[in-house]
Amino acid sequence: MTVDDTGSGADGDGRVDPEPAPDSADPGEDPLALRLEGLILGAERRYTPFQAARSAGVSMELASRFWRAMGFADIGQAKALTEADVLALRRLAGLVEAGLLSEAMAVQVARSTGQTTARLAEWQIDSFLEGLTEPPEPGMTRTEVTYPIVELLLPELQEFLVYVWRRQLAASAGRVIQAGDDEEMVDRRLAVGFADLVGFTRLTRRMEEEELGELVEAFETTSADLVAARGGRLVKTLGDEVLYAADDAGTAAEIALLLVETMAHDETMPELRVGIAFGTVTTRMGDVFGTTVNLASRLTSIAPKDAVLVDTAFAEELIRTRDAPASEAAAAEEAAAAEKEGEEPPVYRFALQPMWQRPVRGLGVVEPWLLTRRNGGGGES
């Protein structure tokens, strides 16, 4: 719904130039599509972009920036906007005018919301709505079923969306409050892990599209469930790869090993490899960036099948938090000393094995460590 800012100028005495005439409606537009749009948006088309911006008290330039950020297509000067579009502009512009957000931040809010909800909407239509609107009786068309189904689902999905968003917002706010200082809110020390399906490119040449889609969906769903259940955060999925983050190394290690173990027990899944790094990470719009993220990605690319490689900083963090011994020799010495004193020996969850140092493109020489469960222990129940 992006537009250029023509038609919004004023002459020297302050009079607004005449508004461009709206484009004529497309006579071939599907009546059901228009009815569905009205149902979903909750309002009829009333405004051209120029009229909407003017009603909201926003310049066309700023309105265009907001619409582009939200990912809306260019409609020229067609009369296709509603009261909701005007209200959205007023709200964003009001946050800027009140000093709660800078203009750049308001545009970021629009962009992050647009990108996230666009993906959600595509998924719901492709994977959810299509299945529900299969004609229940011979002779009925999908279009005859779609409207009443959407009418029933819309309020429930809207309430659920707001609920999940509030829950996620509360969790994210909690993480920020726990940050040590203002800089840590943006540049934080996190454990970042990549999990990658081995040989996925070869699979794409052998499997049917539907079968491949089911495999990717199963991988993403399983990964998302494991990451969330163990206290991590799923940053994004990339088909054959997932990126997750955790506040502490022990959580990230547990997630990585559970991913490998779970996929290994599924005969339909290829082998998995995981790379994890620990260090300063820059967070922007829900994503993570920086050398730590790049290193985790590189470690994934060199990890053996069904194995987890971590960097030195991650290994040192596990040792510091007593989740892993510095070495098996050190663990044996500690156990012997504890036995001599009549005390319980320390219990470690993980084991670390140093691997050969190797050059990693763009990051210099790194020393990977192989992460395993200590004494072959299984995952938590």
mmCIF file of C-alpha atoms in Angstrom:
data_model
loop_
_atom_site.group_PDB
_atom_site.id
_atom_site.type_symbol
_atom_site.label_atom_id
_atom_site.label_comp_id
_atom_site.label_asym_id
_atom_site.label_seq_id
_atom_site.Cartn_x
_atom_site.Cartn_y
_atom_site.Cartn_z
ATOM 1 C CA MET A 1 0.000 0.000 0.000
ATOM 2 C CA THR A 2 2.963 2.287 -0.403
ATOM 3 C CA VAL A 3 2.492 5.441 -2.366
ATOM 4 C CA ASP A 4 4.575 8.261 -3.684
ATOM 5 C CA ASP A 5 4.000 11.666 -2.148
ATOM 6 C CA THR A 6 2.498 13.373 -5.177
ATOM 7 C CA GLY A 7 -0.745 15.255 -4.661
ATOM 8 C CA SER A 8 0.141 16.560 -1.181
ATOM 9 C CA GLY A 9 1.787 19.875 -1.982
ATOM 10 C CA ALA A 10 0.595 23.380 -1.154
ATOM 11 C CA ASP A 11 0.968 26.607 -3.046
ATOM 12 C CA GLY A 12 2.473 29.827 -1.710
ATOM 13 C CA ASP A 13 -0.672 31.011 0.109
ATOM 14 C CA GLY A 14 -1.032 27.715 1.953
ATOM 15 C CA ARG A 15 -3.840 26.266 -0.134
ATOM 16 C CA VAL A 16 -3.557 22.544 -0.730
ATOM 17 C CA ASP A 17 -3.273 21.463 -4.342
ATOM 18 C CA PRO A 18 -6.297 19.642 -5.687
ATOM 19 C CA GLU A 19 -6.230 15.941 -4.867
ATOM 20 C CA PRO A 20 -5.509 13.595 -7.770
ATOM 21 C CA ALA A 21 -8.537 11.696 -8.907
ATOM 22 C CA PRO A 22 -8.505 8.126 -7.623
ATOM 23 C CA ASP A 23 -7.797 5.336 -10.039
ATOM 24 C CA SER A 24 -10.928 3.647 -11.266
ATOM 25 C CA ALA A 25 -11.766 0.368 -9.563
ATOM 26 C CA ASP A 26 -10.721 -2.783 -11.342
ATOM 27 C CA PRO A 27 -13.892 -4.143 -12.927
ATOM 28 C CA GLY A 28 -12.397 -7.633 -12.835
ATOM 29 C CA GLU A 29 -11.906 -7.672 -9.059
ATOM 30 C CA ASP A 30 -13.432 -10.731 -7.396
ATOM 31 C CA PRO A 31 -16.568 -9.804 -5.405
ATOM 32 C CA LEU A 32 -15.807 -12.506 -2.801
ATOM 33 C CA ALA A 33 -12.282 -11.146 -2.356
ATOM 34 C CA LEU A 34 -13.780 -7.715 -1.676
ATOM 35 C CA ARG A 35 -16.282 -9.175 0.797
ATOM 36 C CA LEU A 36 -13.502 -11.068 2.587
ATOM 37 C CA GLU A 37 -11.373 -7.957 2.733
ATOM 38 C CA GLY A 38 -14.227 -6.008 4.265
ATOM 39 C CA LEU A 39 -14.851 -8.764 6.801
ATOM 40 C CA ILE A 40 -11.197 -9.026 7.824
ATOM 41 C CA LEU A 41 -10.495 -5.297 7.899
ATOM 42 C CA GLY A 42 -13.798 -4.497 9.536
ATOM 43 C CA ALA A 43 -14.392 -1.495 7.304
ATOM 44 C CA GLU A 44 -15.072 -0.518 3.730
ATOM 45 C CA ARG A 45 -12.695 1.216 1.358
ATOM 46 C CA ARG A 46 -13.129 4.969 1.738
ATOM 47 C CA TYR A 47 -9.821 6.776 1.227
ATOM 48 C CA THR A 48 -7.103 7.280 -1.294
ATOM 49 C CA PRO A 49 -3.602 7.362 0.251
ATOM 50 C CA PHE A 50 -3.665 11.164 0.042
ATOM 51 C CA GLN A 51 -7.047 11.347 1.804
ATOM 52 C CA ALA A 52 -5.918 8.888 4.501
ATOM 53 C CA ALA A 53 -2.739 10.850 5.227
ATOM 54 C CA ARG A 54 -4.675 14.116 5.351
ATOM 55 C CA SER A 55 -7.349 12.677 7.671
ATOM 56 C CA ALA A 56 -4.632 11.344 9.976
ATOM 57 C CA GLY A 57 -2.841 14.701 10.007
ATOM 58 C CA VAL A 58 0.300 13.095 8.626
ATOM 59 C CA SER A 59 2.397 14.240 5.679
ATOM 60 C CA MET A 60 2.332 12.025 2.618
ATOM 61 C CA GLU A 61 6.077 11.557 2.961
ATOM 62 C CA LEU A 62 5.782 10.124 6.474
ATOM 63 C CA ALA A 63 2.690 8.094 5.593
ATOM 64 C CA SER A 64 4.564 6.573 2.651
ATOM 65 C CA ARG A 65 7.497 5.675 4.917
ATOM 66 C CA PHE A 66 5.162 3.922 7.346
ATOM 67 C CA TRP A 67 3.315 2.040 4.601
ATOM 68 C CA ARG A 68 6.533 0.917 2.931
ATOM 69 C CA ALA A 69 7.894 -0.227 6.289
ATOM 70 C CA MET A 70 4.759 -2.292 6.890
ATOM 71 C CA GLY A 71 5.310 -3.992 3.528
ATOM 72 C CA PHE A 72 2.202 -2.706 1.765
ATOM 73 C CA ALA A 73 2.181 -2.592 -2.032
ATOM 74 C CA ASP A 74 1.899 0.601 -4.033
ATOM 75 C CA ILE A 75 -1.734 1.401 -4.899
ATOM 76 C CA GLY A 76 -1.133 4.759 -6.549
ATOM 77 C CA GLN A 77 -4.178 6.921 -5.743
ATOM 78 C CA ALA A 78 -6.802 4.178 -5.680
ATOM 79 C CA LYS A 79 -9.560 4.501 -3.089
ATOM 80 C CA ALA A 80 -8.587 1.372 -1.142
ATOM 81 C CA LEU A 81 -7.898 2.494 2.439
ATOM 82 C CA THR A 82 -10.175 2.339 5.473
ATOM 83 C CA GLU A 83 -10.699 4.057 8.818
ATOM 84 C CA ALA A 84 -8.317 1.514 10.330
ATOM 85 C CA ASP A 85 -5.535 2.749 8.029
ATOM 86 C CA VAL A 86 -6.171 6.312 9.148
ATOM 87 C CA LEU A 87 -6.168 5.293 12.814
ATOM 88 C CA ALA A 88 -2.893 3.373 12.417
ATOM 89 C CA LEU A 89 -1.224 6.442 10.927
ATOM 90 C CA ARG A 90 -2.543 8.620 13.751
ATOM 91 C CA ARG A 91 -1.211 6.230 16.368
ATOM 92 C CA LEU A 92 2.283 5.990 14.918
ATOM 93 C CA ALA A 93 2.501 9.713 14.301
ATOM 94 C CA GLY A 94 1.109 10.372 17.795
ATOM 95 C CA LEU A 95 3.872 8.289 19.391
ATOM 96 C CA VAL A 96 6.412 10.417 17.549
ATOM 97 C CA GLU A 97 4.707 13.708 18.432
ATOM 98 C CA ALA A 98 4.516 12.709 22.112
ATOM 99 C CA GLY A 99 8.236 11.993 22.143
ATOM 100 C CA LEU A 100 7.718 8.323 23.046
ATOM 101 C CA LEU A 101 9.354 7.178 19.804
ATOM 102 C CA SER A 102 11.677 8.858 17.364
ATOM 103 C CA GLU A 103 10.533 8.864 13.759
ATOM 104 C CA ALA A 104 13.203 6.286 12.904
ATOM 105 C CA MET A 105 12.051 4.055 15.757
ATOM 106 C CA ALA A 106 8.416 4.354 14.675
ATOM 107 C CA VAL A 107 9.426 3.192 11.206
ATOM 108 C CA GLN A 108 11.279 0.244 12.788
ATOM 109 C CA VAL A 109 8.150 -0.645 14.766
ATOM 110 C CA ALA A 110 6.148 -0.591 11.543
ATOM 111 C CA ARG A 111 8.734 -2.697 9.718
ATOM 112 C CA SER A 112 9.176 -5.342 12.421
ATOM 113 C CA THR A 113 5.418 -5.688 12.871
ATOM 114 C CA GLY A 114 4.803 -5.868 9.130
ATOM 115 C CA GLN A 115 7.467 -8.485 8.486
ATOM 116 C CA THR A 116 6.381 -10.695 11.383
ATOM 117 C CA THR A 117 2.657 -10.577 10.676
ATOM 118 C CA ALA A 118 3.150 -11.012 6.925
ATOM 119 C CA ARG A 119 4.820 -14.362 7.538
ATOM 120 C CA LEU A 120 2.134 -15.342 10.033
ATOM 121 C CA ALA A 121 -0.651 -14.442 7.612
ATOM 122 C CA GLU A 122 0.957 -16.401 4.765
ATOM 123 C CA TRP A 123 1.354 -19.448 6.978
ATOM 124 C CA GLN A 124 -2.231 -19.298 8.215
ATOM 125 C CA ILE A 125 -3.644 -19.040 4.710
ATOM 126 C CA ASP A 126 -1.331 -21.645 3.143
ATOM 127 C CA SER A 127 -1.315 -24.264 5.882
ATOM 128 C CA PHE A 128 -4.396 -23.600 7.955
ATOM 129 C CA LEU A 129 -7.208 -21.904 6.098
ATOM 130 C CA GLU A 130 -6.840 -23.979 2.925
ATOM 131 C CA GLY A 131 -7.436 -27.195 4.844
ATOM 132 C CA LEU A 132 -10.496 -25.857 6.628
ATOM 133 C CA THR A 133 -12.142 -24.558 3.481
ATOM 134 C CA GLU A 134 -12.191 -27.838 1.581
ATOM 135 C CA PRO A 135 -15.754 -28.102 0.199
ATOM 136 C CA PRO A 136 -17.697 -30.384 2.568
ATOM 137 C CA GLU A 137 -20.129 -31.522 -0.113
ATOM 138 C CA PRO A 138 -19.760 -32.342 -3.810
ATOM 139 C CA GLY A 139 -20.696 -29.434 -6.013
ATOM 140 C CA MET A 140 -19.774 -26.764 -3.466
ATOM 141 C CA THR A 141 -16.894 -24.450 -4.245
ATOM 142 C CA ARG A 142 -14.229 -23.329 -1.824
ATOM 143 C CA THR A 143 -15.376 -19.731 -2.209
ATOM 144 C CA GLU A 144 -18.818 -20.707 -0.870
ATOM 145 C CA VAL A 145 -17.230 -22.095 2.293
ATOM 146 C CA THR A 146 -14.477 -19.548 2.932
ATOM 147 C CA TYR A 147 -16.511 -16.539 4.088
ATOM 148 C CA PRO A 148 -18.426 -18.194 6.970
ATOM 149 C CA ILE A 149 -15.275 -19.997 8.144
ATOM 150 C CA VAL A 150 -13.296 -16.759 8.247
ATOM 151 C CA GLU A 151 -16.207 -15.025 9.965
ATOM 152 C CA LEU A 152 -16.116 -17.625 12.762
ATOM 153 C CA LEU A 153 -12.317 -17.831 13.096
ATOM 154 C CA LEU A 154 -11.377 -14.167 12.878
ATOM 155 C CA PRO A 155 -12.280 -12.990 16.406
ATOM 156 C CA GLU A 156 -10.756 -16.085 18.013
ATOM 157 C CA LEU A 157 -7.493 -15.807 16.073
ATOM 158 C CA GLN A 158 -7.284 -12.096 16.858
ATOM 159 C CA GLU A 159 -7.676 -12.671 20.594
ATOM 160 C CA PHE A 160 -5.124 -15.494 20.515
ATOM 161 C CA LEU A 161 -2.634 -13.352 18.607
ATOM 162 C CA VAL A 162 -2.874 -10.563 21.185
ATOM 163 C CA TYR A 163 -2.504 -13.080 24.035
ATOM 164 C CA VAL A 164 0.665 -14.640 22.607
ATOM 165 C CA TRP A 165 2.124 -11.210 21.803
ATOM 166 C CA ARG A 166 1.560 -10.014 25.370
ATOM 167 C CA ARG A 167 3.187 -13.160 26.748
ATOM 168 C CA GLN A 168 6.208 -12.763 24.480
ATOM 169 C CA LEU A 169 6.428 -9.048 25.302
ATOM 170 C CA ALA A 170 6.435 -9.821 29.034
ATOM 171 C CA ALA A 171 9.192 -12.402 28.615
ATOM 172 C CA SER A 172 11.307 -10.066 26.501
ATOM 173 C CA ALA A 173 10.807 -7.168 28.915
ATOM 174 C CA GLY A 174 11.920 -9.425 31.749
ATOM 175 C CA ARG A 175 15.158 -10.241 29.952
ATOM 176 C CA VAL A 176 15.862 -6.549 29.371
ATOM 177 C CA ILE A 177 15.186 -5.642 33.018
ATOM 178 C CA GLN A 178 17.675 -8.300 34.119
ATOM 179 C CA ALA A 179 20.389 -6.805 31.902
ATOM 180 C CA GLY A 180 23.264 -5.316 33.875
ATOM 181 C CA ASP A 181 23.322 -1.890 32.222
ATOM 182 C CA ASP A 182 21.940 0.076 29.287
ATOM 183 C CA GLU A 183 24.616 -1.171 26.869
ATOM 184 C CA GLU A 184 23.845 -4.783 27.760
ATOM 185 C CA MET A 185 20.240 -4.276 26.644
ATOM 186 C CA VAL A 186 21.441 -4.008 23.048
ATOM 187 C CA ASP A 187 24.864 -5.676 23.127
ATOM 188 C CA ARG A 188 24.412 -8.694 25.380
ATOM 189 C CA ARG A 189 26.515 -11.738 26.198
ATOM 190 C CA LEU A 190 24.581 -14.725 24.939
ATOM 191 C CA ALA A 191 25.079 -18.273 23.799
ATOM 192 C CA VAL A 192 24.106 -18.578 20.135
ATOM 193 C CA GLY A 193 23.527 -21.909 18.418
ATOM 194 C CA PHE A 194 22.927 -23.019 14.840
ATOM 195 C CA ALA A 195 21.427 -26.438 14.102
ATOM 196 C CA ASP A 196 21.727 -27.614 10.509
ATOM 197 C CA LEU A 197 20.325 -30.646 8.667
ATOM 198 C CA VAL A 198 23.139 -32.522 6.895
ATOM 199 C CA GLY A 199 22.775 -33.131 3.158
ATOM 200 C CA PHE A 200 19.619 -31.053 2.787
ATOM 201 C CA THR A 201 20.562 -29.881 -0.714
ATOM 202 C CA ARG A 202 20.767 -33.502 -1.916
ATOM 203 C CA LEU A 203 17.392 -34.199 -0.327
ATOM 204 C CA THR A 204 15.763 -31.381 -2.292
ATOM 205 C CA ARG A 205 16.725 -33.185 -5.519
ATOM 206 C CA ARG A 206 15.360 -36.564 -4.419
ATOM 207 C CA MET A 207 12.168 -35.746 -2.516
ATOM 208 C CA GLU A 208 8.816 -34.572 -3.770
ATOM 209 C CA GLU A 209 7.935 -30.978 -2.863
ATOM 210 C CA GLU A 210 5.140 -31.958 -0.490
ATOM 211 C CA GLU A 211 7.331 -34.541 1.261
ATOM 212 C CA LEU A 212 10.158 -32.025 1.574
ATOM 213 C CA GLY A 213 7.785 -29.431 3.019
ATOM 214 C CA GLU A 214 6.589 -31.909 5.633
ATOM 215 C CA LEU A 215 10.182 -32.691 6.634
ATOM 216 C CA VAL A 216 11.065 -29.013 7.023
ATOM 217 C CA GLU A 217 7.894 -28.356 9.021
ATOM 218 C CA ALA A 218 8.622 -31.298 11.333
ATOM 219 C CA PHE A 219 12.210 -30.109 11.850
ATOM 220 C CA GLU A 220 11.158 -26.534 12.598
ATOM 221 C CA THR A 221 8.329 -27.620 14.904
ATOM 222 C CA THR A 222 10.488 -30.056 16.880
ATOM 223 C CA SER A 223 13.292 -27.521 17.172
ATOM 224 C CA ALA A 224 10.968 -24.722 18.261
ATOM 225 C CA ASP A 225 9.367 -26.926 20.926
ATOM 226 C CA LEU A 226 12.710 -28.078 22.360
ATOM 227 C CA VAL A 227 14.213 -24.585 22.386
ATOM 228 C CA ALA A 228 11.181 -23.066 24.113
ATOM 229 C CA ALA A 229 10.775 -25.887 26.638
ATOM 230 C CA ARG A 230 14.399 -25.613 27.805
ATOM 231 C CA GLY A 231 14.340 -21.855 28.230
ATOM 232 C CA GLY A 232 16.007 -20.732 25.014
ATOM 233 C CA ARG A 233 14.712 -18.386 22.334
ATOM 234 C CA LEU A 234 14.172 -19.398 18.731
ATOM 235 C CA VAL A 235 15.531 -16.477 16.712
ATOM 236 C CA LYS A 236 14.632 -17.709 13.229
ATOM 237 C CA THR A 237 14.295 -20.731 10.990
ATOM 238 C CA LEU A 238 15.878 -21.035 7.563
ATOM 239 C CA GLY A 239 14.347 -24.227 6.194
ATOM 240 C CA ASP A 240 17.173 -26.660 6.928
ATOM 241 C CA GLU A 241 18.643 -24.554 9.734
ATOM 242 C CA VAL A 242 17.484 -23.009 12.993
ATOM 243 C CA LEU A 243 19.143 -20.242 14.986
ATOM 244 C CA TYR A 244 18.534 -20.025 18.713
ATOM 245 C CA ALA A 245 19.937 -18.086 21.667
ATOM 246 C CA ALA A 246 20.125 -18.639 25.414
ATOM 247 C CA ASP A 247 21.178 -16.473 28.330
ATOM 248 C CA ASP A 248 23.551 -19.098 29.721
ATOM 249 C CA ALA A 249 25.858 -21.733 28.254
ATOM 250 C CA GLY A 250 24.319 -24.636 30.166
ATOM 251 C CA THR A 251 20.879 -24.026 28.646
ATOM 252 C CA ALA A 252 22.322 -23.708 25.131
ATOM 253 C CA ALA A 253 24.325 -26.933 25.590
ATOM 254 C CA GLU A 254 21.279 -28.867 26.807
ATOM 255 C CA ILE A 255 19.216 -27.653 23.839
ATOM 256 C CA ALA A 256 21.942 -28.600 21.333
ATOM 257 C CA LEU A 257 22.348 -32.133 22.649
ATOM 258 C CA LEU A 258 18.587 -32.662 22.889
ATOM 259 C CA LEU A 259 18.211 -31.562 19.260
ATOM 260 C CA VAL A 260 20.840 -34.069 18.122
ATOM 261 C CA GLU A 261 19.392 -36.882 20.263
ATOM 262 C CA THR A 262 15.802 -36.219 19.213
ATOM 263 C CA MET A 263 16.574 -36.064 15.494
ATOM 264 C CA ALA A 264 18.752 -39.187 15.728
ATOM 265 C CA HIS A 265 15.743 -41.148 17.025
ATOM 266 C CA ASP A 266 13.599 -40.041 14.077
ATOM 267 C CA GLU A 267 14.265 -42.266 11.069
ATOM 268 C CA THR A 268 12.728 -39.730 8.697
ATOM 269 C CA MET A 269 15.239 -37.037 9.635
ATOM 270 C CA PRO A 270 18.740 -36.556 8.215
ATOM 271 C CA GLU A 271 21.704 -36.238 10.563
ATOM 272 C CA LEU A 272 22.074 -32.966 12.441
ATOM 273 C CA ARG A 273 25.093 -30.869 13.322
ATOM 274 C CA VAL A 274 25.199 -27.979 15.779
ATOM 275 C CA GLY A 275 27.643 -25.138 16.409
ATOM 276 C CA ILE A 276 27.515 -22.851 19.460
ATOM 277 C CA ALA A 277 29.507 -19.761 20.402
ATOM 278 C CA PHE A 278 29.371 -17.531 23.466
ATOM 279 C CA GLY A 279 30.012 -13.805 23.539
ATOM 280 C CA THR A 280 28.685 -10.329 22.850
ATOM 281 C CA VAL A 281 25.717 -10.242 20.490
ATOM 282 C CA THR A 282 23.918 -7.253 19.009
ATOM 283 C CA THR A 283 20.132 -7.612 18.910
ATOM 284 C CA ARG A 284 18.020 -5.767 16.354
ATOM 285 C CA MET A 285 14.338 -6.303 15.508
ATOM 286 C CA GLY A 286 14.326 -9.759 17.090
ATOM 287 C CA ASP A 287 17.425 -10.931 15.216
ATOM 288 C CA VAL A 288 21.016 -11.304 16.438
ATOM 289 C CA PHE A 289 24.211 -10.129 14.772
ATOM 290 C CA GLY A 290 27.945 -10.010 15.358
ATOM 291 C CA THR A 291 31.114 -12.074 15.424
ATOM 292 C CA THR A 292 29.635 -14.523 17.933
ATOM 293 C CA VAL A 293 26.794 -15.350 15.540
ATOM 294 C CA ASN A 294 29.204 -15.728 12.609
ATOM 295 C CA LEU A 295 31.435 -18.033 14.638
ATOM 296 C CA ALA A 296 28.503 -20.260 15.630
ATOM 297 C CA SER A 297 27.556 -20.536 11.950
ATOM 298 C CA ARG A 298 31.123 -21.458 10.942
ATOM 299 C CA LEU A 299 31.361 -24.074 13.704
ATOM 300 C CA THR A 300 28.156 -25.648 12.415
ATOM 301 C CA SER A 301 29.613 -25.977 8.920
ATOM 302 C CA ILE A 302 32.652 -27.941 10.219
ATOM 303 C CA ALA A 303 30.875 -30.004 12.888
ATOM 304 C CA PRO A 304 30.735 -33.807 12.423
ATOM 305 C CA LYS A 305 27.377 -35.446 11.808
ATOM 306 C CA ASP A 306 25.181 -35.781 14.905
ATOM 307 C CA ALA A 307 27.669 -33.763 16.947
ATOM 308 C CA VAL A 308 27.992 -30.386 18.666
ATOM 309 C CA LEU A 309 31.016 -28.103 18.325
ATOM 310 C CA VAL A 310 31.512 -25.093 20.602
ATOM 311 C CA ASP A 311 34.051 -22.296 20.731
ATOM 312 C CA THR A 312 36.629 -21.683 23.466
ATOM 313 C CA ALA A 313 34.587 -18.932 25.148
ATOM 314 C CA PHE A 314 31.611 -21.278 25.399
ATOM 315 C CA ALA A 315 33.777 -24.082 26.809
ATOM 316 C CA GLU A 316 35.266 -21.703 29.388
ATOM 317 C CA GLU A 317 31.779 -20.575 30.404
ATOM 318 C CA LEU A 318 30.646 -24.186 30.985
ATOM 319 C CA ILE A 319 33.751 -24.773 33.096
ATOM 320 C CA ARG A 320 33.197 -21.551 35.057
ATOM 321 C CA THR A 321 29.590 -22.469 35.877
ATOM 322 C CA ARG A 322 30.640 -26.019 36.881
ATOM 323 C CA ASP A 323 28.544 -27.567 34.130
ATOM 324 C CA ALA A 324 31.639 -29.268 32.684
ATOM 325 C CA PRO A 325 35.081 -30.149 34.074
ATOM 326 C CA ALA A 326 38.208 -28.515 32.697
ATOM 327 C CA SER A 327 39.331 -32.029 31.724
ATOM 328 C CA GLU A 328 38.595 -35.611 32.650
ATOM 329 C CA ALA A 329 41.904 -35.730 34.524
ATOM 330 C CA ALA A 330 40.846 -32.732 36.599
ATOM 331 C CA ALA A 331 37.466 -34.346 37.258
ATOM 332 C CA ALA A 332 39.172 -37.540 38.422
ATOM 333 C CA GLU A 333 41.387 -35.568 40.807
ATOM 334 C CA GLU A 334 38.375 -33.755 42.229
ATOM 335 C CA ALA A 335 36.513 -37.040 42.704
ATOM 336 C CA ALA A 336 39.497 -38.604 44.488
ATOM 337 C CA ALA A 337 39.868 -35.582 46.778
ATOM 338 C CA ALA A 338 36.154 -35.617 47.607
ATOM 339 C CA GLU A 339 36.233 -39.335 48.378
ATOM 340 C CA LYS A 340 39.223 -38.827 50.672
ATOM 341 C CA GLU A 341 37.296 -36.158 52.572
ATOM 342 C CA GLY A 342 34.172 -38.291 52.698
ATOM 343 C CA GLU A 343 32.260 -35.870 50.500
ATOM 344 C CA GLU A 344 30.169 -36.295 47.373
ATOM 345 C CA PRO A 345 32.216 -35.725 44.194
ATOM 346 C CA PRO A 346 31.108 -32.879 41.913
ATOM 347 C CA VAL A 347 28.536 -33.849 39.288
ATOM 348 C CA TYR A 348 29.033 -32.450 35.791
ATOM 349 C CA ARG A 349 26.383 -32.534 33.062
ATOM 350 C CA PHE A 350 28.672 -32.133 30.073
ATOM 351 C CA ALA A 351 32.092 -33.142 28.802
ATOM 352 C CA LEU A 352 34.405 -31.121 26.568
ATOM 353 C CA GLN A 353 37.040 -32.509 24.232
ATOM 354 C CA PRO A 354 39.432 -30.076 22.534
ATOM 355 C CA MET A 355 39.733 -30.554 18.775
ATOM 356 C CA TRP A 356 42.472 -29.522 16.375
ATOM 357 C CA GLN A 357 42.849 -25.812 15.845
ATOM 358 C CA ARG A 358 41.862 -24.758 12.366
ATOM 359 C CA PRO A 359 41.516 -21.586 10.316
ATOM 360 C CA VAL A 360 37.939 -20.400 9.870
ATOM 361 C CA ARG A 361 37.197 -18.080 6.974
ATOM 362 C CA GLY A 362 36.882 -14.502 8.141
ATOM 363 C CA LEU A 363 37.534 -15.348 11.802
ATOM 364 C CA GLY A 364 41.144 -16.527 11.907
ATOM 365 C CA VAL A 365 42.279 -19.639 13.787
ATOM 366 C CA VAL A 366 39.779 -21.149 16.240
ATOM 367 C CA GLU A 367 39.936 -24.106 18.590
ATOM 368 C CA PRO A 368 36.655 -26.029 18.508
ATOM 369 C CA TRP A 369 35.588 -28.221 21.404
ATOM 370 C CA LEU A 370 33.393 -31.307 21.024
ATOM 371 C CA LEU A 371 30.472 -31.141 23.453
ATOM 372 C CA THR A 372 28.953 -34.368 24.771
ATOM 373 C CA ARG A 373 27.030 -35.561 27.782
ATOM 374 C CA ARG A 374 29.290 -36.733 30.556
ATOM 375 C CA ASN A 375 29.465 -40.477 31.099
ATOM 376 C CA GLY A 376 26.955 -40.966 28.283
ATOM 377 C CA GLY A 377 24.098 -39.522 30.338
ATOM 378 C CA GLY A 378 20.802 -38.904 28.574
ATOM 379 C CA GLY A 379 18.787 -35.729 28.429
ATOM 380 C CA GLU A 380 16.570 -34.453 31.162
ATOM 381 C CA SER A 381 13.108 -35.893 31.333
#
